[in-house]
Amino acid sequence: MDRANKRLKLNFIVKYTFLSFVVIKIWRFKESLIQEGLMDKLFDLILSFIESKGLLLKKGTYVDTSIIEPTTKPLSKERREELEKVPSNKIDSNADSTQKRGKKYFGYKRTHRNRHR
């Protein structure tokens, strides 16, 4: 291995080790805050500071949906209406058509929610 590659490898190891150290310290600090019941107080303090500067912080829920392909074909409109009147336990009518990023899909929706504070 030539000298430049050795130096590059050493720089990578040093930076990776330092980054790992920092991440572990932050994680331990966060866990300590949670154990002492201080996490919510810290968030409230940060929010108060942000609002005192005239900034707006939006809170909400991020929703991501995965589409699972079914083993069956889409039901026709007529067949779907028929199943609404007379349900059948042999036909799965839960799969449906949807659109994601402008592309049409048929399948089951699996929704993931993540609440942002």
GROMACS .gro file of N, CA, C and O in nm:
model
  468
    1MET      N    1   0.086  -0.117   0.000
    1MET     CA    2   0.000   0.000   0.000
    1MET      C    3   0.091   0.123   0.000
    1MET      O    4   0.182   0.134   0.081
    2ASP      N    5   0.065   0.216  -0.091
    2ASP     CA    6   0.151   0.334  -0.097
    2ASP      C    7   0.117   0.433   0.014
    2ASP      O    8   0.018   0.419   0.085
    3ARG      N    9   0.200   0.533   0.027
    3ARG     CA   10   0.191   0.628   0.137
    3ARG      C   11   0.059   0.707   0.137
    3ARG      O   12   0.000   0.731   0.243
    4ALA      N   13   0.013   0.750   0.020
    4ALA     CA   14  -0.111   0.827   0.010
    4ALA      C   15  -0.231   0.744   0.054
    4ALA      O   16  -0.321   0.793   0.124
    5ASN      N   17  -0.235   0.617   0.016
    5ASN     CA   18  -0.346   0.530   0.058
    5ASN      C   19  -0.342   0.504   0.208
    5ASN      O   20  -0.447   0.496   0.272
    6LYS      N   21  -0.222   0.489   0.265
    6LYS     CA   22  -0.210   0.469   0.409
    6LYS      C   23  -0.262   0.591   0.485
    6LYS      O   24  -0.334   0.579   0.584
    7ARG      N   25  -0.227   0.711   0.435
    7ARG     CA   26  -0.271   0.834   0.499
    7ARG      C   27  -0.423   0.847   0.489
    7ARG      O   28  -0.490   0.884   0.584
    8LEU      N   29  -0.479   0.815   0.372
    8LEU     CA   30  -0.623   0.820   0.352
    8LEU      C   31  -0.695   0.724   0.447
    8LEU      O   32  -0.795   0.758   0.510
    9LYS      N   33  -0.641   0.603   0.457
    9LYS     CA   34  -0.701   0.502   0.546
    9LYS      C   35  -0.695   0.548   0.691
    9LYS      O   36  -0.793   0.537   0.765
   10LEU      N   37  -0.582   0.604   0.732
   10LEU     CA   38  -0.566   0.651   0.869
   10LEU      C   39  -0.662   0.767   0.898
   10LEU      O   40  -0.726   0.770   1.003
   11ASN      N   41  -0.676   0.861   0.803
   11ASN     CA   42  -0.771   0.973   0.820
   11ASN      C   43  -0.913   0.922   0.837
   11ASN      O   44  -0.989   0.972   0.919
   12PHE      N   45  -0.948   0.823   0.755
   12PHE     CA   46  -1.082   0.765   0.765
   12PHE      C   47  -1.104   0.702   0.902
   12PHE      O   48  -1.207   0.725   0.966
   13ILE      N   49  -1.008   0.625   0.950
   13ILE     CA   50  -1.020   0.557   1.079
   13ILE      C   51  -1.034   0.660   1.192
   13ILE      O   52  -1.119   0.646   1.280
   14VAL      N   53  -0.951   0.766   1.187
   14VAL     CA   54  -0.955   0.868   1.291
   14VAL      C   55  -1.091   0.939   1.291
   14VAL      O   56  -1.154   0.956   1.396
   15LYS      N   57  -1.139   0.978   1.174
   15LYS     CA   58  -1.267   1.049   1.165
   15LYS      C   59  -1.384   0.959   1.204
   15LYS      O   60  -1.476   1.001   1.273
   16TYR      N   61  -1.382   0.832   1.163
   16TYR     CA   62  -1.487   0.737   1.197
   16TYR      C   63  -1.489   0.714   1.348
   16TYR      O   64  -1.596   0.710   1.409
   17THR      N   65  -1.372   0.699   1.408
   17THR     CA   66  -1.363   0.675   1.552
   17THR      C   67  -1.417   0.795   1.628
   17THR      O   68  -1.494   0.780   1.724
   18PHE      N   69  -1.379   0.916   1.586
   18PHE     CA   70  -1.427   1.037   1.652
   18PHE      C   71  -1.578   1.049   1.639
   18PHE      O   72  -1.649   1.078   1.736
   19LEU      N   73  -1.630   1.026   1.518
   19LEU     CA   74  -1.774   1.034   1.495
   19LEU      C   75  -1.849   0.933   1.582
   19LEU      O   76  -1.951   0.965   1.641
   20SER      N   77  -1.796   0.811   1.591
   20SER     CA   78  -1.858   0.709   1.676
   20SER      C   79  -1.861   0.754   1.822
   20SER      O   80  -1.961   0.737   1.891
   21PHE      N   81  -1.752   0.813   1.866
   21PHE     CA   82  -1.742   0.863   2.003
   21PHE      C   83  -1.849   0.970   2.029
   21PHE      O   84  -1.920   0.966   2.129
   22VAL      N   85  -1.862   1.065   1.937
   22VAL     CA   86  -1.959   1.174   1.952
   22VAL      C   87  -2.101   1.119   1.954
   22VAL      O   88  -2.182   1.158   2.039
   23VAL      N   89  -2.132   1.028   1.862
   23VAL     CA   90  -2.267   0.970   1.857
   23VAL      C   91  -2.300   0.897   1.987
   23VAL      O   92  -2.410   0.912   2.042
   24ILE      N   93  -2.206   0.822   2.039
   24ILE     CA   94  -2.229   0.749   2.164
   24ILE      C   95  -2.252   0.846   2.280
   24ILE      O   96  -2.341   0.827   2.363
   25LYS      N   97  -2.173   0.954   2.285
   25LYS     CA   98  -2.189   1.053   2.392
   25LYS      C   99  -2.326   1.121   2.384
   25LYS      O  100  -2.393   1.140   2.486
   26ILE      N  101  -2.367   1.158   2.263
   26ILE     CA  102  -2.499   1.222   2.246
   26ILE      C  103  -2.609   1.126   2.285
   26ILE      O  104  -2.705   1.164   2.354
   27TRP      N  105  -2.598   1.000   2.244
   27TRP     CA  106  -2.699   0.900   2.278
   27TRP      C  107  -2.708   0.882   2.430
   27TRP      O  108  -2.818   0.879   2.486
   28ARG      N  109  -2.593   0.874   2.497
   28ARG     CA  110  -2.594   0.858   2.644
   28ARG      C  111  -2.655   0.981   2.712
   28ARG      O  112  -2.727   0.968   2.811
   29PHE      N  113  -2.623   1.099   2.659
   29PHE     CA  114  -2.680   1.222   2.714
   29PHE      C  115  -2.831   1.221   2.700
   29PHE      O  116  -2.904   1.253   2.794
   30LYS      N  117  -2.881   1.183   2.583
   30LYS     CA  118  -3.025   1.176   2.559
   30LYS      C  119  -3.091   1.076   2.655
   30LYS      O  120  -3.195   1.104   2.715
   31GLU      N  121  -3.028   0.961   2.673
   31GLU     CA  122  -3.082   0.860   2.764
   31GLU      C  123  -3.085   0.912   2.908
   31GLU      O  124  -3.180   0.886   2.982
   32SER      N  125  -2.984   0.987   2.948
   32SER     CA  126  -2.981   1.046   3.082
   32SER      C  127  -3.094   1.146   3.101
   32SER      O  128  -3.158   1.150   3.207
   33LEU      N  129  -3.116   1.228   2.998
   33LEU     CA  130  -3.227   1.324   3.005
   33LEU      C  131  -3.361   1.252   3.023
   33LEU      O  132  -3.445   1.295   3.102
   34ILE      N  133  -3.379   1.144   2.949
   34ILE     CA  134  -3.504   1.068   2.958
   34ILE      C  135  -3.520   1.008   3.097
   34ILE      O  136  -3.626   1.016   3.159
   35GLN      N  137  -3.412   0.947   3.149
   35GLN     CA  138  -3.418   0.884   3.282
   35GLN      C  139  -3.451   0.986   3.391
   35GLN      O  140  -3.523   0.955   3.486
   36GLU      N  141  -3.397   1.107   3.380
   36GLU     CA  142  -3.420   1.211   3.481
   36GLU      C  143  -3.550   1.288   3.457
   36GLU      O  144  -3.583   1.378   3.533
   37GLY      N  145  -3.622   1.254   3.349
   37GLY     CA  146  -3.747   1.323   3.318
   37GLY      C  147  -3.726   1.465   3.269
   37GLY      O  148  -3.813   1.550   3.288
   38LEU      N  149  -3.613   1.492   3.207
   38LEU     CA  150  -3.580   1.627   3.164
   38LEU      C  151  -3.597   1.650   3.014
   38LEU      O  152  -3.585   1.763   2.968
   39MET      N  153  -3.628   1.547   2.938
   39MET     CA  154  -3.635   1.561   2.793
   39MET      C  155  -3.746   1.658   2.752
   39MET      O  156  -3.723   1.748   2.671
   40ASP      N  157  -3.866   1.644   2.810
   40ASP     CA  158  -3.976   1.733   2.777
   40ASP      C  159  -3.946   1.876   2.819
   40ASP      O  160  -3.978   1.972   2.747
   41LYS      N  161  -3.881   1.893   2.936
   41LYS     CA  162  -3.845   2.028   2.982
   41LYS      C  163  -3.746   2.092   2.886
   41LYS      O  164  -3.756   2.211   2.856
   42LEU      N  165  -3.651   2.014   2.837
   42LEU     CA  166  -3.552   2.066   2.742
   42LEU      C  167  -3.621   2.108   2.612
   42LEU      O  168  -3.594   2.216   2.558
   43PHE      N  169  -3.711   2.023   2.561
   43PHE     CA  170  -3.784   2.057   2.438
   43PHE      C  171  -3.867   2.184   2.458
   43PHE      O  172  -3.870   2.271   2.370
   44ASP      N  173  -3.933   2.197   2.572
   44ASP     CA  174  -4.013   2.316   2.599
   44ASP      C  175  -3.925   2.441   2.604
   44ASP      O  176  -3.962   2.547   2.553
   45LEU      N  177  -3.806   2.428   2.663
   45LEU     CA  178  -3.713   2.540   2.670
   45LEU      C  179  -3.666   2.581   2.530
   45LEU      O  180  -3.662   2.700   2.496
   46ILE      N  181  -3.634   2.482   2.448
   46ILE     CA  182  -3.591   2.509   2.310
   46ILE      C  183  -3.704   2.574   2.231
   46ILE      O  184  -3.682   2.672   2.158
   47LEU      N  185  -3.826   2.522   2.245
   47LEU     CA  186  -3.941   2.581   2.175
   47LEU      C  187  -3.966   2.725   2.218
   47LEU      O  188  -3.995   2.812   2.135
   48SER      N  189  -3.954   2.752   2.347
   48SER     CA  190  -3.972   2.888   2.398
   48SER      C  191  -3.868   2.982   2.337
   48SER      O  192  -3.900   3.094   2.298
   49PHE      N  193  -3.745   2.936   2.329
   49PHE     CA  194  -3.638   3.017   2.271
   49PHE      C  195  -3.667   3.046   2.124
   49PHE      O  196  -3.654   3.160   2.078
   50ILE      N  197  -3.708   2.944   2.050
   50ILE     CA  198  -3.738   2.961   1.907
   50ILE      C  199  -3.853   3.060   1.889
   50ILE      O  200  -3.846   3.150   1.805
   51GLU      N  201  -3.958   3.045   1.969
   51GLU     CA  202  -4.073   3.135   1.959
   51GLU      C  203  -4.037   3.278   2.000
   51GLU      O  204  -4.089   3.374   1.944
   52SER      N  205  -3.945   3.293   2.097
   52SER     CA  206  -3.904   3.427   2.140
   52SER      C  207  -3.830   3.502   2.030
   52SER      O  208  -3.825   3.625   2.031
   53LYS      N  209  -3.775   3.429   1.937
   53LYS     CA  210  -3.706   3.490   1.823
   53LYS      C  211  -3.801   3.518   1.707
   53LYS      O  212  -3.759   3.560   1.600
   54GLY      N  213  -3.930   3.491   1.729
   54GLY     CA  214  -4.030   3.519   1.626
   54GLY      C  215  -4.036   3.413   1.517
   54GLY      O  216  -4.093   3.435   1.411
   55LEU      N  217  -3.979   3.297   1.546
   55LEU     CA  218  -3.981   3.189   1.448
   55LEU      C  219  -4.097   3.095   1.476
   55LEU      O  220  -4.145   3.084   1.588
   56LEU      N  221  -4.143   3.029   1.373
   56LEU     CA  222  -4.256   2.936   1.385
   56LEU      C  223  -4.205   2.796   1.362
   56LEU      O  224  -4.138   2.767   1.262
   57LEU      N  225  -4.232   2.709   1.455
   57LEU     CA  226  -4.194   2.569   1.442
   57LEU      C  227  -4.321   2.488   1.429
   57LEU      O  228  -4.405   2.488   1.518
   58LYS      N  229  -4.335   2.421   1.316
   58LYS     CA  230  -4.456   2.343   1.292
   58LYS      C  231  -4.441   2.204   1.352
   58LYS      O  232  -4.336   2.142   1.342
   59LYS      N  233  -4.549   2.158   1.411
   59LYS     CA  234  -4.553   2.023   1.466
   59LYS      C  235  -4.652   1.944   1.382
   59LYS      O  236  -4.747   1.999   1.329
   60GLY      N  237  -4.630   1.816   1.367
   60GLY     CA  238  -4.725   1.739   1.290
   60GLY      C  239  -4.688   1.593   1.283
   60GLY      O  240  -4.604   1.545   1.357
   61THR      N  241  -4.750   1.526   1.189
   61THR     CA  242  -4.728   1.384   1.170
   61THR      C  243  -4.686   1.360   1.027
   61THR      O  244  -4.747   1.410   0.934
   62TYR      N  245  -4.581   1.285   1.012
   62TYR     CA  246  -4.532   1.247   0.880
   62TYR      C  247  -4.589   1.109   0.849
   62TYR      O  248  -4.578   1.018   0.929
   63VAL      N  249  -4.654   1.096   0.735
   63VAL     CA  250  -4.715   0.969   0.698
   63VAL      C  251  -4.650   0.918   0.570
   63VAL      O  252  -4.641   0.990   0.471
   64ASP      N  253  -4.604   0.796   0.574
   64ASP     CA  254  -4.546   0.733   0.456
   64ASP      C  255  -4.624   0.604   0.432
   64ASP      O  256  -4.653   0.530   0.524
   65THR      N  257  -4.657   0.579   0.308
   65THR     CA  258  -4.735   0.461   0.274
   65THR      C  259  -4.658   0.373   0.178
   65THR      O  260  -4.609   0.420   0.076
   66SER      N  261  -4.646   0.247   0.213
   66SER     CA  262  -4.589   0.147   0.122
   66SER      C  263  -4.704   0.075   0.055
   66SER      O  264  -4.811   0.059   0.113
   67ILE      N  265  -4.683   0.030  -0.067
   67ILE     CA  266  -4.788  -0.043  -0.138
   67ILE      C  267  -4.742  -0.187  -0.154
   67ILE      O  268  -4.635  -0.214  -0.208
   68ILE      N  269  -4.824  -0.278  -0.107
   68ILE     CA  270  -4.793  -0.421  -0.116
   68ILE      C  271  -4.875  -0.479  -0.230
   68ILE      O  272  -4.997  -0.466  -0.232
   69GLU      N  273  -4.806  -0.541  -0.323
   69GLU     CA  274  -4.877  -0.597  -0.439
   69GLU      C  275  -4.956  -0.721  -0.399
   69GLU      O  276  -4.907  -0.808  -0.329
   70PRO      N  277  -5.080  -0.730  -0.447
   70PRO     CA  278  -5.163  -0.847  -0.414
   70PRO      C  279  -5.136  -0.961  -0.513
   70PRO      O  280  -5.073  -0.942  -0.617
   71THR      N  281  -5.187  -1.078  -0.479
   71THR     CA  282  -5.175  -1.192  -0.570
   71THR      C  283  -5.293  -1.198  -0.666
   71THR      O  284  -5.294  -1.279  -0.757
   72THR      N  285  -5.392  -1.112  -0.644
   72THR     CA  286  -5.512  -1.110  -0.729
   72THR      C  287  -5.510  -0.992  -0.825
   72THR      O  288  -5.433  -0.900  -0.810
   73LYS      N  289  -5.600  -0.997  -0.922
   73LYS     CA  290  -5.616  -0.887  -1.017
   73LYS      C  291  -5.714  -0.787  -0.960
   73LYS      O  292  -5.796  -0.821  -0.875
   74PRO      N  293  -5.710  -0.662  -1.010
   74PRO     CA  294  -5.809  -0.564  -0.964
   74PRO      C  295  -5.951  -0.607  -0.998
   74PRO      O  296  -5.976  -0.668  -1.102
   75LEU      N  297  -6.044  -0.576  -0.907
   75LEU     CA  298  -6.185  -0.607  -0.931
   75LEU      C  299  -6.245  -0.499  -1.020
   75LEU      O  300  -6.212  -0.381  -1.008
   76SER      N  301  -6.336  -0.538  -1.106
   76SER     CA  302  -6.407  -0.440  -1.189
   76SER      C  303  -6.501  -0.360  -1.099
   76SER      O  304  -6.536  -0.403  -0.989
   77LYS      N  305  -6.540  -0.246  -1.147
   77LYS     CA  306  -6.631  -0.160  -1.070
   77LYS      C  307  -6.761  -0.234  -1.039
   77LYS      O  308  -6.813  -0.229  -0.928
   78GLU      N  309  -6.811  -0.307  -1.139
   78GLU     CA  310  -6.936  -0.381  -1.121
   78GLU      C  311  -6.921  -0.490  -1.016
   78GLU      O  312  -7.008  -0.509  -0.930
   79ARG      N  313  -6.807  -0.563  -1.021
   79ARG     CA  314  -6.784  -0.673  -0.926
   79ARG      C  315  -6.768  -0.616  -0.784
   79ARG      O  316  -6.816  -0.675  -0.687
   80ARG      N  317  -6.700  -0.502  -0.772
   80ARG     CA  318  -6.681  -0.440  -0.641
   80ARG      C  319  -6.817  -0.397  -0.582
   80ARG      O  320  -6.843  -0.419  -0.463
   81GLU      N  321  -6.903  -0.337  -0.666
   81GLU     CA  322  -7.037  -0.298  -0.621
   81GLU      C  323  -7.118  -0.419  -0.579
   81GLU      O  324  -7.192  -0.417  -0.480
   82GLU      N  325  -7.104  -0.527  -0.655
   82GLU     CA  326  -7.176  -0.652  -0.625
   82GLU      C  327  -7.131  -0.707  -0.488
   82GLU      O  328  -7.213  -0.752  -0.408
   83LEU      N  329  -6.999  -0.701  -0.462
   83LEU     CA  330  -6.947  -0.752  -0.335
   83LEU      C  331  -6.988  -0.664  -0.217
   83LEU      O  332  -6.997  -0.712  -0.104
   84GLU      N  333  -7.013  -0.536  -0.242
   84GLU     CA  334  -7.060  -0.449  -0.134
   84GLU      C  335  -7.201  -0.489  -0.092
   84GLU      O  336  -7.235  -0.483   0.025
   85LYS      N  337  -7.281  -0.533  -0.189
   85LYS     CA  338  -7.419  -0.575  -0.159
   85LYS      C  339  -7.421  -0.714  -0.097
   85LYS      O  340  -7.493  -0.739  -0.002
   86VAL      N  341  -7.345  -0.807  -0.157
   86VAL     CA  342  -7.340  -0.945  -0.109
   86VAL      C  343  -7.192  -0.982  -0.088
   86VAL      O  344  -7.125  -1.028  -0.179
   87PRO      N  345  -7.140  -0.960   0.034
   87PRO     CA  346  -6.999  -0.989   0.061
   87PRO      C  347  -6.965  -1.137   0.045
   87PRO      O  348  -7.049  -1.224   0.067
   88SER      N  349  -6.840  -1.162   0.007
   88SER     CA  350  -6.793  -1.300  -0.006
   88SER      C  351  -6.663  -1.312   0.073
   88SER      O  352  -6.574  -1.228   0.062
   89ASN      N  353  -6.652  -1.419   0.152
   89ASN     CA  354  -6.529  -1.439   0.226
   89ASN      C  355  -6.420  -1.504   0.141
   89ASN      O  356  -6.309  -1.525   0.186
   90LYS      N  357  -6.452  -1.538   0.017
   90LYS     CA  358  -6.355  -1.600  -0.073
   90LYS      C  359  -6.279  -1.497  -0.157
   90LYS      O  360  -6.179  -1.528  -0.218
   91ILE      N  361  -6.331  -1.375  -0.162
   91ILE     CA  362  -6.269  -1.270  -0.243
   91ILE      C  363  -6.225  -1.157  -0.152
   91ILE      O  364  -6.302  -1.104  -0.073
   92ASP      N  365  -6.098  -1.123  -0.163
   92ASP     CA  366  -6.042  -1.015  -0.083
   92ASP      C  367  -6.064  -0.883  -0.155
   92ASP      O  368  -6.008  -0.859  -0.261
   93SER      N  369  -6.150  -0.800  -0.098
   93SER     CA  370  -6.181  -0.672  -0.163
   93SER      C  371  -6.108  -0.556  -0.096
   93SER      O  372  -6.139  -0.441  -0.122
   94ASN      N  373  -6.009  -0.585  -0.010
   94ASN     CA  374  -5.937  -0.478   0.059
   94ASN      C  375  -5.833  -0.410  -0.029
   94ASN      O  376  -5.799  -0.295  -0.006
   95ALA      N  377  -5.780  -0.481  -0.127
   95ALA     CA  378  -5.683  -0.419  -0.218
   95ALA      C  379  -5.756  -0.315  -0.302
   95ALA      O  380  -5.872  -0.331  -0.337
   96ASP      N  381  -5.687  -0.207  -0.330
   96ASP     CA  382  -5.752  -0.098  -0.402
   96ASP      C  383  -5.650  -0.026  -0.489
   96ASP      O  384  -5.530  -0.041  -0.474
   97SER      N  385  -5.701   0.056  -0.580
   97SER     CA  386  -5.615   0.135  -0.667
   97SER      C  387  -5.577   0.264  -0.596
   97SER      O  388  -5.656   0.320  -0.521
   98THR      N  389  -5.456   0.309  -0.621
   98THR     CA  390  -5.410   0.435  -0.564
   98THR      C  391  -5.307   0.497  -0.657
   98THR      O  392  -5.265   0.435  -0.755
   99GLN      N  393  -5.266   0.615  -0.624
   99GLN     CA  394  -5.167   0.684  -0.705
   99GLN      C  395  -5.059   0.736  -0.612
   99GLN      O  396  -5.087   0.795  -0.508
  100LYS      N  397  -4.932   0.712  -0.648
  100LYS     CA  398  -4.820   0.757  -0.567
  100LYS      C  399  -4.717   0.821  -0.661
  100LYS      O  400  -4.670   0.756  -0.754
  101ARG      N  401  -4.688   0.947  -0.635
  101ARG     CA  402  -4.594   1.024  -0.719
  101ARG      C  403  -4.633   1.020  -0.866
  101ARG      O  404  -4.550   1.003  -0.954
  102GLY      N  405  -4.762   1.029  -0.892
  102GLY     CA  406  -4.812   1.034  -1.029
  102GLY      C  407  -4.824   0.900  -1.098
  102GLY      O  408  -4.870   0.893  -1.212
  103LYS      N  409  -4.786   0.791  -1.033
  103LYS     CA  410  -4.795   0.658  -1.094
  103LYS      C  411  -4.907   0.581  -1.027
  103LYS      O  412  -4.923   0.585  -0.906
  104LYS      N  413  -4.985   0.508  -1.108
  104LYS     CA  414  -5.099   0.432  -1.054
  104LYS      C  415  -5.053   0.293  -1.009
  104LYS      O  416  -4.971   0.229  -1.074
  105TYR      N  417  -5.108   0.250  -0.894
  105TYR     CA  418  -5.076   0.120  -0.836
  105TYR      C  419  -5.205   0.051  -0.794
  105TYR      O  420  -5.306   0.116  -0.767
  106PHE      N  421  -5.196  -0.080  -0.782
  106PHE     CA  422  -5.305  -0.159  -0.725
  106PHE      C  423  -5.243  -0.245  -0.616
  106PHE      O  424  -5.142  -0.313  -0.638
  107GLY      N  425  -5.300  -0.241  -0.497
  107GLY     CA  426  -5.246  -0.322  -0.389
  107GLY      C  427  -5.302  -0.282  -0.254
  107GLY      O  428  -5.406  -0.220  -0.244
  108TYR      N  429  -5.229  -0.321  -0.152
  108TYR     CA  430  -5.265  -0.292  -0.014
  108TYR      C  431  -5.176  -0.179   0.037
  108TYR      O  432  -5.058  -0.176   0.009
  109LYS      N  433  -5.235  -0.090   0.114
  109LYS     CA  434  -5.157   0.019   0.170
  109LYS      C  435  -5.112  -0.018   0.311
  109LYS      O  436  -5.191  -0.062   0.392
  110ARG      N  437  -4.983   0.000   0.335
  110ARG     CA  438  -4.928  -0.017   0.470
  110ARG      C  439  -4.875   0.120   0.510
  110ARG      O  440  -4.782   0.171   0.450
  111THR      N  441  -4.936   0.181   0.610
  111THR     CA  442  -4.904   0.317   0.646
  111THR      C  443  -4.812   0.320   0.768
  111THR      O  444  -4.833   0.249   0.865
  112HIS      N  445  -4.711   0.406   0.758
  112HIS     CA  446  -4.618   0.428   0.869
  112HIS      C  447  -4.637   0.572   0.915
  112HIS      O  448  -4.635   0.662   0.834
  113ARG      N  449  -4.656   0.591   1.042
  113ARG     CA  450  -4.672   0.726   1.095
  113ARG      C  451  -4.555   0.757   1.186
  113ARG      O  452  -4.510   0.674   1.262
  114ASN      N  453  -4.510   0.881   1.179
  114ASN     CA  454  -4.403   0.926   1.266
  114ASN      C  455  -4.440   1.066   1.315
  114ASN      O  456  -4.455   1.157   1.236
  115ARG      N  457  -4.457   1.079   1.443
  115ARG     CA  458  -4.499   1.207   1.499
  115ARG      C  459  -4.376   1.294   1.524
  115ARG      O  460  -4.282   1.253   1.590
  116HIS      N  461  -4.378   1.412   1.466
  116HIS     CA  462  -4.269   1.507   1.487
  116HIS      C  463  -4.310   1.603   1.597
  116HIS      O  464  -4.419   1.656   1.598
  117ARG      N  465  -4.222   1.622   1.688
  117ARG     CA  466  -4.249   1.712   1.801
  117ARG      C  467  -4.205   1.851   1.765
  117ARG      O  468  -4.114   1.881   1.703
   0.00000   0.00000   0.00000
